[in-house]
Tab-separated table of C-alpha atoms in Angstrom:
chain	number	residue	atom	x	y	z
K	1	UNK	CA	-20.002	133.958	-20.848
K	2	UNK	CA	-20.044	137.056	-18.932
K	3	UNK	CA	-22.327	138.747	-21.755
K	4	UNK	CA	-24.678	135.648	-21.228
K	5	UNK	CA	-24.863	135.948	-17.609
K	6	UNK	CA	-25.984	139.807	-17.764
K	7	UNK	CA	-28.455	138.999	-20.318
K	8	UNK	CA	-30.145	136.534	-18.154
K	9	UNK	CA	-29.909	138.511	-15.063
K	10	UNK	CA	-31.999	141.425	-16.607
K	11	UNK	CA	-35.286	139.474	-16.377
K	12	UNK	CA	-34.369	138.166	-12.755
K	13	UNK	CA	-33.929	142.048	-11.868
K	14	UNK	CA	-37.149	142.850	-13.148
K	15	UNK	CA	-38.931	139.811	-11.555
K	16	UNK	CA	-37.370	140.755	-7.991
K	17	UNK	CA	-38.462	144.613	-8.505
K	18	UNK	CA	-41.836	143.567	-9.190
K	19	UNK	CA	-41.920	141.252	-6.241
K	20	UNK	CA	-40.701	144.113	-4.366
K	21	UNK	CA	-43.401	146.253	-5.509
K	22	UNK	CA	-45.938	143.682	-4.833
K	23	UNK	CA	-45.336	143.183	-1.323
K	24	UNK	CA	-45.522	146.893	-0.049
K	25	UNK	CA	-47.729	147.224	2.697
K	26	UNK	CA	-51.371	148.066	2.018
K	27	UNK	CA	-52.606	151.630	2.997
K	28	UNK	CA	-54.315	151.621	6.309
K	29	UNK	CA	-58.043	151.296	6.238
K	30	UNK	CA	-60.773	152.279	8.936
K	31	UNK	CA	-64.582	152.001	8.926
K	32	UNK	CA	-66.049	155.309	7.641
K	33	UNK	CA	-68.858	155.026	10.612
K	34	UNK	CA	-66.031	156.055	12.928
K	35	UNK	CA	-65.045	159.077	11.296
K	36	UNK	CA	-68.613	160.010	11.139
K	37	UNK	CA	-69.330	159.466	14.939
K	38	UNK	CA	-66.151	161.401	15.861
K	39	UNK	CA	-67.687	164.282	13.601
K	40	UNK	CA	-70.863	163.856	15.260
K	41	UNK	CA	-69.315	164.387	18.718
K	42	UNK	CA	-67.332	167.127	17.451
K	43	UNK	CA	-70.646	168.927	16.158
K	44	UNK	CA	-72.226	168.373	19.811
K	45	UNK	CA	-69.217	169.979	21.453
K	46	UNK	CA	-69.445	173.969	21.665
K	47	UNK	CA	-66.792	175.832	22.831
K	48	UNK	CA	-67.631	176.742	26.401
K	49	UNK	CA	-67.634	180.456	27.544
K	50	UNK	CA	-63.660	181.691	28.376
K	51	UNK	CA	-62.304	178.680	26.585
K	52	UNK	CA	-58.559	179.270	26.592
K	53	UNK	CA	-57.298	180.845	23.287
K	54	UNK	CA	-55.314	178.603	21.214
K	55	UNK	CA	-51.266	179.182	21.171
K	56	UNK	CA	-50.014	180.094	17.643
K	57	UNK	CA	-48.274	176.587	17.375
K	58	UNK	CA	-51.559	174.770	18.235
K	59	UNK	CA	-53.217	175.827	15.052
K	60	UNK	CA	-50.548	173.887	12.869
K	61	UNK	CA	-50.373	170.277	12.151
K	62	UNK	CA	-53.810	168.964	12.644
K	63	UNK	CA	-56.500	167.851	10.144
K	64	UNK	CA	-58.612	171.030	9.068
K	65	UNK	CA	-62.204	171.246	8.226
K	66	UNK	CA	-64.862	173.765	7.270
K	67	UNK	CA	-67.838	173.560	9.303
K	68	UNK	CA	-70.043	172.523	6.609
K	69	UNK	CA	-67.703	169.726	6.010
K	70	UNK	CA	-67.844	168.891	9.480
K	71	UNK	CA	-71.771	168.643	9.268
K	72	UNK	CA	-71.894	166.650	5.942
K	73	UNK	CA	-69.403	164.124	7.592
K	74	UNK	CA	-71.760	163.960	10.553
K	75	UNK	CA	-74.635	163.667	7.905
K	76	UNK	CA	-76.320	166.600	9.204
K	77	UNK	CA	-78.019	169.105	7.621
K	78	UNK	CA	-76.169	172.213	6.275
K	79	UNK	CA	-78.043	175.630	7.053
K	80	UNK	CA	-78.446	177.969	4.394
K	81	UNK	CA	-77.316	180.910	6.489
K	82	UNK	CA	-74.552	182.930	4.826
K	83	UNK	CA	-72.324	181.737	7.706
K	84	UNK	CA	-72.506	178.548	5.915
K	85	UNK	CA	-71.857	179.728	2.317
K	86	UNK	CA	-68.907	178.356	0.214
K	87	UNK	CA	-67.310	181.735	-0.148
K	88	UNK	CA	-66.803	181.987	3.749
K	89	UNK	CA	-66.091	178.188	3.854
K	90	UNK	CA	-63.658	177.596	0.944
K	91	UNK	CA	-62.829	173.672	0.081
K	92	UNK	CA	-59.209	174.495	0.116
K	93	UNK	CA	-59.418	174.689	3.735
K	94	UNK	CA	-60.693	170.967	4.127
K	95	UNK	CA	-58.098	168.108	4.637
K	96	UNK	CA	-58.436	165.941	1.388
K	97	UNK	CA	-59.309	162.977	3.707
K	98	UNK	CA	-62.511	164.893	4.806
K	99	UNK	CA	-63.332	165.774	1.297
K	100	UNK	CA	-63.178	162.267	0.096
K	101	UNK	CA	-65.472	160.869	3.029
K	102	UNK	CA	-68.067	163.474	2.090
K	103	UNK	CA	-67.860	162.758	-1.777
K	104	UNK	CA	-70.584	160.502	-2.861
K	105	UNK	CA	-68.901	159.445	-5.776
K	106	UNK	CA	-65.706	158.214	-3.726
K	107	UNK	CA	-65.202	154.278	-3.987
K	108	UNK	CA	-65.405	152.625	-0.641
K	109	UNK	CA	-61.765	151.568	-0.377
K	110	UNK	CA	-60.926	155.283	-0.885
K	111	UNK	CA	-63.324	156.118	1.655
K	112	UNK	CA	-61.793	153.458	4.113
K	113	UNK	CA	-58.296	154.914	3.692
K	114	UNK	CA	-59.527	158.307	4.133
K	115	UNK	CA	-61.244	157.449	7.245
K	116	UNK	CA	-58.036	156.086	8.536
K	117	UNK	CA	-55.963	159.077	7.572
K	118	UNK	CA	-58.533	161.253	9.086
K	119	UNK	CA	-58.557	158.974	12.400
K	120	UNK	CA	-54.870	159.283	12.497
K	121	UNK	CA	-54.426	163.108	12.943
K	122	UNK	CA	-52.893	164.693	15.981
K	123	UNK	CA	-55.915	166.883	16.299
K	124	UNK	CA	-58.679	168.584	14.499
K	125	UNK	CA	-59.122	172.220	13.671
K	126	UNK	CA	-62.488	173.341	12.517
K	127	UNK	CA	-63.177	176.825	11.020
K	128	UNK	CA	-66.609	178.062	12.426
K	129	UNK	CA	-67.785	181.154	10.772
K	130	UNK	CA	-69.929	183.286	13.552
K	131	UNK	CA	-71.148	186.139	11.470
K	132	UNK	CA	-71.056	187.433	8.269
K	133	UNK	CA	-71.356	191.174	8.343
K	134	UNK	CA	-71.180	191.998	4.382
K	135	UNK	CA	-74.345	193.258	3.218
K	136	UNK	CA	-73.268	194.202	-0.212
K	137	UNK	CA	-71.738	190.525	-0.872
K	138	UNK	CA	-75.361	189.296	0.031
K	139	UNK	CA	-76.921	191.625	-2.325
K	140	UNK	CA	-78.197	194.027	0.277
K	141	UNK	CA	-77.847	197.832	-0.487
K	142	UNK	CA	-75.997	198.753	2.709
K	143	UNK	CA	-72.823	200.787	1.302
K	144	UNK	CA	-70.252	199.488	3.350
K	145	UNK	CA	-67.041	197.240	3.658
K	146	UNK	CA	-67.702	193.485	4.436
K	147	UNK	CA	-66.470	192.073	7.553
K	148	UNK	CA	-66.567	188.275	8.573
K	149	UNK	CA	-65.684	186.952	12.064
K	150	UNK	CA	-64.965	183.225	12.740
K	151	UNK	CA	-62.986	180.986	15.027
K	152	UNK	CA	-60.604	178.290	14.787
K	153	UNK	CA	-61.483	175.550	16.911
K	154	UNK	CA	-59.026	173.017	17.970
K	155	UNK	CA	-60.661	169.523	19.133
K	156	UNK	CA	-58.391	166.641	20.455
K	157	UNK	CA	-58.599	163.172	18.931
K	158	UNK	CA	-61.680	162.373	20.933
K	159	UNK	CA	-63.740	165.179	19.648
K	160	UNK	CA	-63.288	167.347	22.546
K	161	UNK	CA	-62.805	171.078	22.439
K	162	UNK	CA	-59.198	172.107	23.631
K	163	UNK	CA	-58.959	175.806	22.801
K	164	UNK	CA	-60.206	178.345	19.923
K	165	UNK	CA	-58.447	181.322	18.094
K	166	UNK	CA	-60.805	184.245	17.012
K	167	UNK	CA	-59.954	185.887	13.640
K	168	UNK	CA	-61.792	188.544	11.397
K	169	UNK	CA	-61.332	189.626	7.953
K	170	UNK	CA	-62.602	192.168	5.612
K	171	UNK	CA	-63.150	192.808	1.951
K	172	UNK	CA	-60.216	194.462	0.414
K	173	UNK	CA	-60.309	198.205	0.986
K	174	UNK	CA	-59.882	199.207	-2.991
K	175	UNK	CA	-62.364	196.415	-3.704
K	176	UNK	CA	-64.919	197.943	-1.390
K	177	UNK	CA	-64.334	201.407	-2.634
K	178	UNK	CA	-64.853	200.186	-6.404
K	179	UNK	CA	-68.263	198.341	-5.327
K	180	UNK	CA	-69.535	201.308	-3.690
K	181	UNK	CA	-68.950	203.456	-6.338
K	182	UNK	CA	-70.444	201.148	-8.811
K	183	UNK	CA	-73.597	200.675	-6.848
K	184	UNK	CA	-75.713	203.726	-7.756
K	185	UNK	CA	-78.950	201.783	-8.493
K	186	UNK	CA	-81.672	200.567	-6.386
K	187	UNK	CA	-80.286	197.323	-6.000
K	188	UNK	CA	-76.840	195.788	-5.965
K	189	UNK	CA	-75.928	194.235	-9.001
K	190	UNK	CA	-75.402	190.538	-8.913
K	191	UNK	CA	-71.921	190.681	-10.597
K	192	UNK	CA	-70.649	193.254	-7.806
K	193	UNK	CA	-72.230	190.928	-5.013
K	194	UNK	CA	-70.136	188.158	-6.831
K	195	UNK	CA	-66.986	190.277	-7.190
K	196	UNK	CA	-67.254	190.733	-3.264
K	197	UNK	CA	-68.080	187.211	-2.492
K	198	UNK	CA	-64.881	186.070	-4.294
K	199	UNK	CA	-62.832	188.758	-2.639
K	200	UNK	CA	-64.113	187.520	1.014
K	201	UNK	CA	-63.296	183.983	-0.128
K	202	UNK	CA	-59.744	185.089	-1.159
K	203	UNK	CA	-59.246	187.309	1.985
K	204	UNK	CA	-60.035	184.564	4.164
K	205	UNK	CA	-57.749	182.147	2.515
K	206	UNK	CA	-54.846	184.916	3.252
K	207	UNK	CA	-55.864	185.315	6.878
K	208	UNK	CA	-56.165	181.383	7.756
K	209	UNK	CA	-52.543	181.285	6.229
K	210	UNK	CA	-51.563	184.006	8.900
K	211	UNK	CA	-53.241	182.487	11.908
K	212	UNK	CA	-50.045	181.296	13.465
K	213	UNK	CA	-48.721	184.519	13.437
K	214	UNK	CA	-49.384	187.583	15.836
K	215	UNK	CA	-52.563	189.239	15.134
K	216	UNK	CA	-52.818	191.844	12.241
K	217	UNK	CA	-52.048	195.508	13.532
K	218	UNK	CA	-53.247	198.563	11.915
K	219	UNK	CA	-57.072	200.093	11.905
K	220	UNK	CA	-59.703	197.784	13.332
K	221	UNK	CA	-62.684	196.706	11.162
K	222	UNK	CA	-65.431	199.410	10.907
K	223	UNK	CA	-67.627	197.270	12.781
K	224	UNK	CA	-66.744	194.520	15.039
K	225	UNK	CA	-69.073	191.667	14.374
K	226	UNK	CA	-71.776	190.826	17.114
K	227	UNK	CA	-71.263	187.590	19.035
K	228	UNK	CA	-67.636	187.004	18.526
K	229	UNK	CA	-66.130	185.635	21.564
K	230	UNK	CA	-63.746	182.825	22.688
């Protein structure tokens, strides 16, 4: 009798488990247009002179976006200037929800869930590249180490600027020396320019990961980029 009872209970347990799974609450959804409106507000908000410098812990825990992704989310044109190139705006720095919202192939349901996720973020951190002083990476024959300056700008949930943190990074010294040594022709070899672009991309990801830490010590960049301020 006990054996028969256990055999009968197996389908019942499976049925109960199936019912439990089917009763799981659906993922939150929101109108993607609300995420677009927020992005428009953020694009229109420029940090005023003298904006407060973000404390290290203020750049951790929010939804992150590169400036090109923010512009795409706001459905605004992305300039072609060096500051908007992918190699100084790596996709890895974007929150997955933001990437889904700007993906033309994403399903409507996925976009609604992505909008809910993005709108629920405690704050937003936008990486804005202010200047790319890297002529060799841009295939310009000026034999110098590339330097890029940017800001991590924190916005509150309403899209208003709260603070900003300036950061600078350079091409790896050994990579720059290699590129300079190889550049003995009238023009920069496209492969060398690409190698320097890839290096700046990798160096940016390292620098961003260290944003919550104290500023790096050591020699200053060969040339401080113009126009970098809080």
